[in-house]
GROMACS .gro file of C-alpha atoms in nm:
model
  451
    1UNK     CA    1  -2.332  -1.063   0.012
    2UNK     CA    2  -2.121  -1.295  -0.192
    3UNK     CA    3  -2.409  -1.398  -0.408
    4UNK     CA    4  -2.545  -1.046  -0.448
    5UNK     CA    5  -2.193  -0.956  -0.572
    6UNK     CA    6  -2.203  -1.260  -0.808
    7UNK     CA    7  -2.530  -1.134  -0.970
    8UNK     CA    8  -2.426  -0.792  -0.988
    9UNK     CA    9  -2.127  -0.889  -1.204
   10UNK     CA   10  -2.345  -1.105  -1.410
   11UNK     CA   11  -2.586  -0.810  -1.465
   12UNK     CA   12  -2.284  -0.597  -1.571
   13UNK     CA   13  -2.151  -0.852  -1.808
   14UNK     CA   14  -2.352  -1.155  -1.891
   15UNK     CA   15  -2.122  -1.304  -2.148
   16UNK     CA   16  -1.748  -1.317  -2.072
   17UNK     CA   17  -1.437  -1.483  -2.182
   18UNK     CA   18  -1.248  -1.765  -2.009
   19UNK     CA   19  -0.959  -1.632  -1.796
   20UNK     CA   20  -1.093  -1.290  -1.819
   21UNK     CA   21  -1.114  -1.059  -1.505
   22UNK     CA   22  -1.498  -1.135  -1.494
   23UNK     CA   23  -1.414  -1.505  -1.510
   24UNK     CA   24  -1.151  -1.499  -1.236
   25UNK     CA   25  -1.367  -1.242  -1.004
   26UNK     CA   26  -1.667  -1.503  -1.027
   27UNK     CA   27  -1.450  -1.804  -0.965
   28UNK     CA   28  -1.303  -1.646  -0.643
   29UNK     CA   29  -1.668  -1.553  -0.529
   30UNK     CA   30  -1.794  -1.924  -0.570
   31UNK     CA   31  -1.464  -2.064  -0.405
   32UNK     CA   32  -1.540  -1.841  -0.099
   33UNK     CA   33  -1.902  -1.961  -0.114
   34UNK     CA   34  -1.779  -2.312  -0.098
   35UNK     CA   35  -1.601  -2.245   0.222
   36UNK     CA   36  -1.886  -2.051   0.382
   37UNK     CA   37  -2.171  -2.289   0.296
   38UNK     CA   38  -1.966  -2.583   0.422
   39UNK     CA   39  -1.895  -2.421   0.741
   40UNK     CA   40  -2.225  -2.266   0.792
   41UNK     CA   41  -2.449  -2.551   0.637
   42UNK     CA   42  -2.673  -2.302   0.457
   43UNK     CA   43  -2.913  -2.424   0.181
   44UNK     CA   44  -2.786  -2.254  -0.128
   45UNK     CA   45  -3.100  -2.213  -0.322
   46UNK     CA   46  -2.977  -1.903  -0.496
   47UNK     CA   47  -2.691  -2.104  -0.620
   48UNK     CA   48  -2.936  -2.351  -0.786
   49UNK     CA   49  -3.068  -2.059  -0.972
   50UNK     CA   50  -2.743  -1.943  -1.089
   51UNK     CA   51  -2.660  -2.296  -1.223
   52UNK     CA   52  -2.986  -2.341  -1.396
   53UNK     CA   53  -3.050  -1.999  -1.557
   54UNK     CA   54  -2.697  -1.846  -1.589
   55UNK     CA   55  -2.435  -1.948  -1.860
   56UNK     CA   56  -2.094  -1.943  -1.682
   57UNK     CA   57  -1.754  -2.087  -1.755
   58UNK     CA   58  -1.744  -2.465  -1.688
   59UNK     CA   59  -1.513  -2.451  -1.372
   60UNK     CA   60  -1.772  -2.219  -1.191
   61UNK     CA   61  -2.062  -2.464  -1.278
   62UNK     CA   62  -1.848  -2.767  -1.158
   63UNK     CA   63  -1.790  -2.594  -0.821
   64UNK     CA   64  -2.160  -2.489  -0.778
   65UNK     CA   65  -2.242  -2.863  -0.869
   66UNK     CA   66  -2.024  -2.974  -0.576
   67UNK     CA   67  -2.195  -2.715  -0.351
   68UNK     CA   68  -2.525  -2.839  -0.443
   69UNK     CA   69  -2.451  -3.211  -0.425
   70UNK     CA   70  -2.301  -3.169  -0.087
   71UNK     CA   71  -2.593  -2.962   0.024
   72UNK     CA   72  -2.923  -3.048   0.223
   73UNK     CA   73  -3.150  -2.934  -0.034
   74UNK     CA   74  -3.393  -3.201  -0.131
   75UNK     CA   75  -3.287  -3.405  -0.438
   76UNK     CA   76  -3.654  -3.392  -0.568
   77UNK     CA   77  -3.640  -3.016  -0.542
   78UNK     CA   78  -3.343  -3.002  -0.772
   79UNK     CA   79  -3.508  -3.233  -1.025
   80UNK     CA   80  -3.835  -3.069  -1.017
   81UNK     CA   81  -3.655  -2.727  -1.099
   82UNK     CA   82  -3.618  -2.861  -1.442
   83UNK     CA   83  -3.985  -2.820  -1.522
   84UNK     CA   84  -3.905  -2.450  -1.605
   85UNK     CA   85  -3.859  -2.426  -1.972
   86UNK     CA   86  -3.599  -2.149  -1.918
   87UNK     CA   87  -3.352  -2.360  -1.761
   88UNK     CA   88  -3.022  -2.337  -1.975
   89UNK     CA   89  -2.880  -2.652  -2.155
   90UNK     CA   90  -2.580  -2.637  -1.903
   91UNK     CA   91  -2.827  -2.629  -1.617
   92UNK     CA   92  -2.991  -2.937  -1.724
   93UNK     CA   93  -2.651  -3.107  -1.762
   94UNK     CA   94  -2.558  -2.986  -1.416
   95UNK     CA   95  -2.850  -3.137  -1.263
   96UNK     CA   96  -2.746  -3.480  -1.412
   97UNK     CA   97  -2.412  -3.447  -1.246
   98UNK     CA   98  -2.551  -3.337  -0.912
   99UNK     CA   99  -2.781  -3.658  -0.928
  100UNK     CA  100  -2.482  -3.863  -1.012
  101UNK     CA  101  -2.289  -3.715  -0.721
  102UNK     CA  102  -2.564  -3.749  -0.472
  103UNK     CA  103  -2.610  -4.098  -0.581
  104UNK     CA  104  -2.249  -4.175  -0.514
  105UNK     CA  105  -2.231  -3.991  -0.175
  106UNK     CA  106  -2.523  -4.188  -0.053
  107UNK     CA  107  -2.426  -4.496  -0.222
  108UNK     CA  108  -2.799  -4.529  -0.315
  109UNK     CA  109  -2.987  -4.535  -0.658
  110UNK     CA  110  -3.356  -4.440  -0.631
  111UNK     CA  111  -3.546  -4.602  -0.920
  112UNK     CA  112  -3.727  -4.276  -0.967
  113UNK     CA  113  -3.423  -4.113  -1.059
  114UNK     CA  114  -3.393  -4.326  -1.388
  115UNK     CA  115  -3.756  -4.261  -1.445
  116UNK     CA  116  -3.666  -3.877  -1.420
  117UNK     CA  117  -3.371  -3.924  -1.665
  118UNK     CA  118  -3.540  -4.127  -1.935
  119UNK     CA  119  -3.739  -3.844  -2.107
  120UNK     CA  120  -3.415  -3.640  -2.138
  121UNK     CA  121  -3.257  -3.903  -2.332
  122UNK     CA  122  -3.490  -3.796  -2.619
  123UNK     CA  123  -3.438  -3.432  -2.568
  124UNK     CA  124  -3.427  -3.186  -2.857
  125UNK     CA  125  -3.058  -3.075  -2.783
  126UNK     CA  126  -2.797  -3.339  -2.884
  127UNK     CA  127  -2.556  -3.304  -2.580
  128UNK     CA  128  -2.855  -3.308  -2.346
  129UNK     CA  129  -2.972  -3.632  -2.491
  130UNK     CA  130  -2.617  -3.780  -2.489
  131UNK     CA  131  -2.550  -3.661  -2.117
  132UNK     CA  132  -2.882  -3.814  -2.003
  133UNK     CA  133  -2.791  -4.154  -2.173
  134UNK     CA  134  -2.434  -4.149  -2.030
  135UNK     CA  135  -2.574  -4.072  -1.669
  136UNK     CA  136  -2.827  -4.359  -1.688
  137UNK     CA  137  -2.548  -4.587  -1.813
  138UNK     CA  138  -2.292  -4.476  -1.541
  139UNK     CA  139  -2.551  -4.513  -1.258
  140UNK     CA  140  -2.659  -4.869  -1.371
  141UNK     CA  141  -2.295  -4.961  -1.416
  142UNK     CA  142  -2.202  -4.843  -1.070
  143UNK     CA  143  -2.515  -4.996  -0.867
  144UNK     CA  144  -2.586  -5.317  -1.059
  145UNK     CA  145  -2.311  -5.555  -1.101
  146UNK     CA  146  -2.468  -5.686  -1.408
  147UNK     CA  147  -2.694  -5.427  -1.558
  148UNK     CA  148  -2.770  -5.631  -1.870
  149UNK     CA  149  -2.930  -5.910  -1.683
  150UNK     CA  150  -3.302  -5.884  -1.619
  151UNK     CA  151  -3.285  -6.088  -1.293
  152UNK     CA  152  -3.015  -5.853  -1.148
  153UNK     CA  153  -3.127  -5.527  -1.289
  154UNK     CA  154  -3.478  -5.392  -1.340
  155UNK     CA  155  -3.369  -5.153  -1.605
  156UNK     CA  156  -3.167  -5.408  -1.816
  157UNK     CA  157  -3.361  -5.327  -2.131
  158UNK     CA  158  -3.323  -4.974  -2.085
  159UNK     CA  159  -2.937  -5.020  -2.034
  160UNK     CA  160  -2.909  -5.244  -2.347
  161UNK     CA  161  -3.107  -4.999  -2.560
  162UNK     CA  162  -2.877  -4.688  -2.447
  163UNK     CA  163  -2.566  -4.884  -2.494
  164UNK     CA  164  -2.667  -5.004  -2.837
  165UNK     CA  165  -2.769  -4.652  -2.941
  166UNK     CA  166  -2.446  -4.497  -2.813
  167UNK     CA  167  -2.241  -4.744  -3.042
  168UNK     CA  168  -2.403  -4.583  -3.348
  169UNK     CA  169  -2.208  -4.357  -3.589
  170UNK     CA  170  -2.097  -4.016  -3.465
  171UNK     CA  171  -2.245  -4.094  -3.129
  172UNK     CA  172  -1.984  -4.334  -3.050
  173UNK     CA  173  -1.700  -4.083  -3.119
  174UNK     CA  174  -1.877  -3.831  -2.895
  175UNK     CA  175  -1.930  -4.107  -2.639
  176UNK     CA  176  -1.570  -4.174  -2.602
  177UNK     CA  177  -1.515  -3.816  -2.526
  178UNK     CA  178  -1.787  -3.765  -2.295
  179UNK     CA  179  -1.679  -4.087  -2.081
  180UNK     CA  180  -1.341  -3.889  -2.005
  181UNK     CA  181  -1.551  -3.607  -1.819
  182UNK     CA  182  -1.361  -3.630  -1.488
  183UNK     CA  183  -1.702  -3.572  -1.280
  184UNK     CA  184  -1.822  -3.923  -1.382
  185UNK     CA  185  -1.490  -4.116  -1.330
  186UNK     CA  186  -1.517  -4.170  -0.961
  187UNK     CA  187  -1.218  -3.949  -0.864
  188UNK     CA  188  -1.371  -3.769  -0.586
  189UNK     CA  189  -1.397  -3.860  -0.239
  190UNK     CA  190  -1.770  -3.842  -0.254
  191UNK     CA  191  -1.821  -3.840   0.131
  192UNK     CA  192  -1.641  -3.510   0.129
  193UNK     CA  193  -1.690  -3.320  -0.182
  194UNK     CA  194  -1.616  -2.968  -0.060
  195UNK     CA  195  -1.259  -2.997   0.051
  196UNK     CA  196  -1.007  -2.704   0.019
  197UNK     CA  197  -0.814  -2.939  -0.234
  198UNK     CA  198  -1.117  -2.967  -0.452
  199UNK     CA  199  -1.204  -2.609  -0.443
  200UNK     CA  200  -0.868  -2.426  -0.469
  201UNK     CA  201  -0.654  -2.693  -0.641
  202UNK     CA  202  -0.834  -2.977  -0.814
  203UNK     CA  203  -1.120  -2.805  -0.997
  204UNK     CA  204  -0.909  -2.503  -1.114
  205UNK     CA  205  -0.619  -2.732  -1.225
  206UNK     CA  206  -0.839  -2.968  -1.443
  207UNK     CA  207  -1.006  -2.675  -1.596
  208UNK     CA  208  -0.672  -2.530  -1.709
  209UNK     CA  209  -0.660  -2.225  -1.507
  210UNK     CA  210  -0.347  -2.030  -1.497
  211UNK     CA  211  -0.093  -2.152  -1.232
  212UNK     CA  212  -0.138  -1.869  -1.009
  213UNK     CA  213  -0.509  -1.950  -0.964
  214UNK     CA  214  -0.418  -2.312  -0.867
  215UNK     CA  215  -0.347  -2.285  -0.481
  216UNK     CA  216  -0.069  -2.555  -0.387
  217UNK     CA  217  -0.112  -2.812  -0.125
  218UNK     CA  218   0.128  -2.646   0.105
  219UNK     CA  219  -0.062  -2.303   0.101
  220UNK     CA  220  -0.383  -2.481   0.156
  221UNK     CA  221  -0.260  -2.675   0.459
  222UNK     CA  222  -0.129  -2.354   0.619
  223UNK     CA  223  -0.479  -2.211   0.554
  224UNK     CA  224  -0.665  -2.507   0.696
  225UNK     CA  225  -0.447  -2.485   0.992
  226UNK     CA  226  -0.500  -2.124   1.049
  227UNK     CA  227  -0.884  -2.184   1.027
  228UNK     CA  228  -0.834  -2.479   1.282
  229UNK     CA  229  -1.046  -2.710   1.048
  230UNK     CA  230  -1.043  -3.074   1.072
  231UNK     CA  231  -0.813  -3.275   0.854
  232UNK     CA  232  -1.113  -3.416   0.648
  233UNK     CA  233  -1.173  -3.048   0.531
  234UNK     CA  234  -0.841  -3.045   0.368
  235UNK     CA  235  -0.868  -3.326   0.119
  236UNK     CA  236  -0.640  -3.479  -0.136
  237UNK     CA  237  -0.461  -3.338  -0.434
  238UNK     CA  238  -0.597  -3.534  -0.734
  239UNK     CA  239  -0.387  -3.642  -1.039
  240UNK     CA  240  -0.531  -3.480  -1.346
  241UNK     CA  241  -0.225  -3.489  -1.573
  242UNK     CA  242  -0.362  -3.739  -1.805
  243UNK     CA  243  -0.636  -3.492  -1.886
  244UNK     CA  244  -0.413  -3.197  -2.009
  245UNK     CA  245  -0.334  -3.375  -2.329
  246UNK     CA  246  -0.699  -3.474  -2.390
  247UNK     CA  247  -0.870  -3.146  -2.317
  248UNK     CA  248  -0.862  -3.022  -2.669
  249UNK     CA  249  -1.029  -3.352  -2.782
  250UNK     CA  250  -1.289  -3.366  -2.484
  251UNK     CA  251  -1.633  -3.234  -2.571
  252UNK     CA  252  -1.714  -3.128  -2.201
  253UNK     CA  253  -1.365  -3.007  -2.120
  254UNK     CA  254  -1.357  -2.785  -2.411
  255UNK     CA  255  -1.635  -2.550  -2.310
  256UNK     CA  256  -1.452  -2.225  -2.333
  257UNK     CA  257  -1.165  -2.289  -2.109
  258UNK     CA  258  -0.885  -2.067  -2.106
  259UNK     CA  259  -0.545  -2.205  -1.993
  260UNK     CA  260  -0.342  -1.967  -2.235
  261UNK     CA  261   0.011  -1.863  -2.161
  262UNK     CA  262  -0.094  -1.504  -2.117
  263UNK     CA  263  -0.395  -1.399  -1.941
  264UNK     CA  264  -0.514  -1.058  -1.836
  265UNK     CA  265  -0.353  -0.947  -1.489
  266UNK     CA  266  -0.423  -0.606  -1.318
  267UNK     CA  267  -0.135  -0.477  -1.111
  268UNK     CA  268  -0.282  -0.408  -0.741
  269UNK     CA  269   0.020  -0.225  -0.575
  270UNK     CA  270  -0.162  -0.238  -0.236
  271UNK     CA  271  -0.264  -0.598  -0.222
  272UNK     CA  272   0.025  -0.701   0.017
  273UNK     CA  273  -0.085  -0.437   0.267
  274UNK     CA  274  -0.330  -0.535   0.542
  275UNK     CA  275  -0.623  -0.296   0.493
  276UNK     CA  276  -0.680  -0.169   0.830
  277UNK     CA  277  -0.885   0.136   0.909
  278UNK     CA  278  -0.565   0.349   0.993
  279UNK     CA  279  -0.412   0.266   0.658
  280UNK     CA  280  -0.712   0.331   0.454
  281UNK     CA  281  -0.770   0.664   0.643
  282UNK     CA  282  -0.397   0.806   0.650
  283UNK     CA  283  -0.227   0.633   0.365
  284UNK     CA  284  -0.327   0.884   0.098
  285UNK     CA  285  -0.203   1.165   0.273
  286UNK     CA  286   0.124   0.994   0.367
  287UNK     CA  287   0.198   0.910   0.014
  288UNK     CA  288   0.110   1.288  -0.092
  289UNK     CA  289   0.356   1.399   0.176
  290UNK     CA  290   0.624   1.161   0.088
  291UNK     CA  291   0.600   1.265  -0.282
  292UNK     CA  292   0.605   1.640  -0.180
  293UNK     CA  293   0.905   1.579   0.032
  294UNK     CA  294   1.126   1.445  -0.239
  295UNK     CA  295   1.367   1.679  -0.370
  296UNK     CA  296   1.377   1.506  -0.706
  297UNK     CA  297   1.112   1.395  -0.940
  298UNK     CA  298   0.886   1.491  -1.209
  299UNK     CA  299   0.638   1.780  -1.171
  300UNK     CA  300   0.352   1.806  -1.431
  301UNK     CA  301   0.198   2.121  -1.504
  302UNK     CA  302  -0.160   2.094  -1.662
  303UNK     CA  303  -0.281   2.449  -1.595
  304UNK     CA  304  -0.338   2.520  -1.976
  305UNK     CA  305  -0.553   2.205  -2.009
  306UNK     CA  306  -0.920   2.306  -1.953
  307UNK     CA  307  -1.115   1.983  -2.042
  308UNK     CA  308  -1.210   1.785  -1.721
  309UNK     CA  309  -1.183   1.422  -1.903
  310UNK     CA  310  -0.820   1.531  -1.998
  311UNK     CA  311  -0.732   1.650  -1.656
  312UNK     CA  312  -0.884   1.323  -1.500
  313UNK     CA  313  -0.682   1.102  -1.752
  314UNK     CA  314  -0.365   1.300  -1.679
  315UNK     CA  315  -0.407   1.274  -1.300
  316UNK     CA  316  -0.464   0.871  -1.345
  317UNK     CA  317  -0.133   0.864  -1.530
  318UNK     CA  318   0.051   1.103  -1.309
  319UNK     CA  319  -0.045   0.871  -1.015
  320UNK     CA  320   0.049   0.545  -1.194
  321UNK     CA  321   0.403   0.679  -1.286
  322UNK     CA  322   0.460   0.836  -0.929
  323UNK     CA  323   0.489   1.209  -1.052
  324UNK     CA  324   0.609   1.418  -0.766
  325UNK     CA  325   0.339   1.697  -0.796
  326UNK     CA  326   0.024   1.740  -1.042
  327UNK     CA  327  -0.051   2.103  -1.108
  328UNK     CA  328  -0.384   2.219  -1.240
  329UNK     CA  329  -0.557   2.556  -1.313
  330UNK     CA  330  -0.831   2.505  -1.045
  331UNK     CA  331  -0.865   2.246  -0.769
  332UNK     CA  332  -1.225   2.275  -0.820
  333UNK     CA  333  -1.168   2.063  -1.127
  334UNK     CA  334  -1.108   1.749  -0.907
  335UNK     CA  335  -1.487   1.760  -0.810
  336UNK     CA  336  -1.605   1.752  -1.168
  337UNK     CA  337  -1.778   1.410  -1.242
  338UNK     CA  338  -1.612   1.394  -1.585
  339UNK     CA  339  -1.277   1.436  -1.407
  340UNK     CA  340  -1.346   1.162  -1.161
  341UNK     CA  341  -1.465   0.925  -1.417
  342UNK     CA  342  -1.118   0.923  -1.570
  343UNK     CA  343  -0.903   0.973  -1.268
  344UNK     CA  344  -1.022   0.643  -1.100
  345UNK     CA  345  -0.965   0.815  -0.744
  346UNK     CA  346  -0.592   0.907  -0.865
  347UNK     CA  347  -0.628   1.247  -0.704
  348UNK     CA  348  -0.666   1.082  -0.350
  349UNK     CA  349  -0.307   0.965  -0.396
  350UNK     CA  350  -0.151   1.248  -0.573
  351UNK     CA  351   0.014   1.572  -0.430
  352UNK     CA  352  -0.200   1.809  -0.648
  353UNK     CA  353  -0.170   2.193  -0.650
  354UNK     CA  354  -0.326   2.482  -0.802
  355UNK     CA  355  -0.158   2.732  -1.038
  356UNK     CA  356  -0.353   2.974  -1.245
  357UNK     CA  357  -0.230   2.980  -1.615
  358UNK     CA  358  -0.112   3.351  -1.596
  359UNK     CA  359   0.125   3.250  -1.312
  360UNK     CA  360   0.310   2.964  -1.512
  361UNK     CA  361   0.606   3.164  -1.630
  362UNK     CA  362   0.680   3.310  -1.284
  363UNK     CA  363   0.651   2.962  -1.151
  364UNK     CA  364   0.893   2.834  -1.401
  365UNK     CA  365   1.138   3.097  -1.319
  366UNK     CA  366   1.127   3.020  -0.949
  367UNK     CA  367   1.158   2.638  -1.026
  368UNK     CA  368   1.453   2.699  -1.257
  369UNK     CA  369   1.617   2.876  -0.970
  370UNK     CA  370   1.593   2.562  -0.762
  371UNK     CA  371   1.767   2.345  -1.025
  372UNK     CA  372   1.459   2.240  -1.223
  373UNK     CA  373   1.478   2.182  -1.591
  374UNK     CA  374   1.153   2.263  -1.794
  375UNK     CA  375   1.057   2.022  -2.054
  376UNK     CA  376   0.785   2.117  -2.308
  377UNK     CA  377   0.552   1.872  -2.500
  378UNK     CA  378   0.533   2.065  -2.840
  379UNK     CA  379   0.614   2.031  -3.211
  380UNK     CA  380   0.825   2.323  -3.313
  381UNK     CA  381   1.110   2.379  -3.551
  382UNK     CA  382   1.357   2.298  -3.302
  383UNK     CA  383   1.190   2.016  -3.107
  384UNK     CA  384   1.349   1.685  -3.089
  385UNK     CA  385   1.204   1.326  -3.087
  386UNK     CA  386   1.126   1.206  -2.735
  387UNK     CA  387   1.330   0.911  -2.763
  388UNK     CA  388   1.646   1.115  -2.791
  389UNK     CA  389   1.577   1.326  -2.476
  390UNK     CA  390   1.746   1.259  -2.150
  391UNK     CA  391   1.516   1.385  -1.868
  392UNK     CA  392   1.697   1.542  -1.576
  393UNK     CA  393   1.574   1.406  -1.242
  394UNK     CA  394   1.448   1.747  -1.145
  395UNK     CA  395   1.215   1.828  -1.432
  396UNK     CA  396   0.904   1.998  -1.514
  397UNK     CA  397   0.663   1.872  -1.771
  398UNK     CA  398   0.458   2.165  -1.910
  399UNK     CA  399   0.153   2.065  -2.129
  400UNK     CA  400  -0.042   2.277  -2.364
  401UNK     CA  401  -0.396   2.359  -2.438
  402UNK     CA  402  -0.588   2.095  -2.608
  403UNK     CA  403  -0.641   2.299  -2.928
  404UNK     CA  404  -0.373   2.569  -2.929
  405UNK     CA  405  -0.085   2.401  -2.754
  406UNK     CA  406   0.184   2.585  -2.575
  407UNK     CA  407   0.175   2.973  -2.628
  408UNK     CA  408   0.505   3.134  -2.748
  409UNK     CA  409   0.569   3.337  -2.427
  410UNK     CA  410   0.597   2.994  -2.230
  411UNK     CA  411   0.806   2.818  -2.519
  412UNK     CA  412   1.070   3.064  -2.466
  413UNK     CA  413   1.134   2.948  -2.123
  414UNK     CA  414   1.157   2.587  -2.203
  415UNK     CA  415   1.485   2.407  -2.156
  416UNK     CA  416   1.400   2.098  -2.345
  417UNK     CA  417   1.142   2.085  -2.633
  418UNK     CA  418   1.023   1.722  -2.734
  419UNK     CA  419   0.790   1.575  -2.960
  420UNK     CA  420   0.643   1.231  -3.018
  421UNK     CA  421   0.724   1.093  -3.373
  422UNK     CA  422   0.400   1.051  -3.564
  423UNK     CA  423   0.339   0.832  -3.884
  424UNK     CA  424  -0.039   0.900  -3.962
  425UNK     CA  425  -0.223   1.197  -4.097
  426UNK     CA  426  -0.378   1.371  -3.794
  427UNK     CA  427  -0.139   1.621  -3.691
  428UNK     CA  428  -0.109   1.560  -3.301
  429UNK     CA  429  -0.214   1.339  -3.001
  430UNK     CA  430  -0.457   1.403  -2.738
  431UNK     CA  431  -0.283   1.598  -2.456
  432UNK     CA  432  -0.370   1.318  -2.221
  433UNK     CA  433  -0.202   1.067  -2.436
  434UNK     CA  434   0.100   1.287  -2.484
  435UNK     CA  435   0.127   1.351  -2.116
  436UNK     CA  436   0.130   0.988  -2.045
  437UNK     CA  437   0.393   0.907  -2.302
  438UNK     CA  438   0.615   1.184  -2.148
  439UNK     CA  439   0.568   1.049  -1.800
  440UNK     CA  440   0.650   0.683  -1.895
  441UNK     CA  441   0.963   0.803  -2.088
  442UNK     CA  442   1.083   0.976  -1.749
  443UNK     CA  443   0.986   0.676  -1.536
  444UNK     CA  444   1.165   0.461  -1.762
  445UNK     CA  445   1.475   0.656  -1.743
  446UNK     CA  446   1.486   0.710  -1.372
  447UNK     CA  447   1.314   0.391  -1.258
  448UNK     CA  448   1.028   0.562  -1.084
  449UNK     CA  449   0.864   0.232  -0.971
  450UNK     CA  450   0.884   0.224  -0.587
  451UNK     CA  451   0.715   0.504  -0.396
   0.00000   0.00000   0.00000
């Protein structure tokens, strides 16, 4: 299910920016997969396809590399997957990393792995060539005490040739950057790659994710105790501080990472609530009743608005700004697909009522007798800029028809007439936009934040 969701996101948006909602959504899915696969021992063939044929942000690939390196998928199967000419450049490099991690994990270097890597040292893509050469150099350095000695290393000539090439011209500059790639610097506990620290703390931190995406050690320990995992599953927080200042110069740590001071963050009002069946079933009605029972609050009358997208947009704004009641000409409008496309289910959380347009005047007179003030959004000879208006706590906002605005017989019953200052050529704003601005101004004055 998690993999299917990941693929659905890819299908909807194949290319995406670092720190975007798509990036963070995908990252959380892969983090969840790390835990599930570690606990179940599932062979993640689908993730092998993802790392080979998709282009994702580096930290997503890093986690998938750890999953595959830790999995029971045969190494030759992973190597042979590169025979497909549709494999992405990043996928080829990920296989090199997986090979390195596997060798470190087993503490064994099969000579066939070097033979596999050799053709890639002459690949057409520069970074692929460089990565293959570095992988060979790193492997020989790790598993042979003196890789330059023919009597101690059967690949001594290859090692010497590669290192000689890597010291030439611009290659040497890129080599210095590549050698700082944390995946080749023996900082992991190779016997235990998929630890909670690696998945939720170390990888997000080294890749420059926002602080809220880097889970602290204390929180991880609480989680690991709740799941009753063994101590080895927790792992250790690694020190990546030295990488922070070098990320901008590092060829492989500068592949679209974010790490900006400001990243997109959507507000999720219900995220702190436990999503029980009772909550999901009863909460919308409880919220509607609570709003309806409030003596004070803003009532929005949109009975003159007749286009479904505008009504849907107004419903969404009304819900966001905690409007007491949203009134439309017909409740059947709520079933319109164009309405629902804009409302984003806001009608489920709103107190929505029906009021025919010919009944507006009678309704306003009745509500005035109950202490409400009527505010109209219209441009008239006596209208005032909205920033100069003080909204009474008991206010009714009346919105006009998309084309004709508020008719004269309704304007005569308004207590306050406000307009939004404009500086362009077009004579007026869309009614949905106008309504949203008025709702925000009311909310700003009366701090209608909590329900």
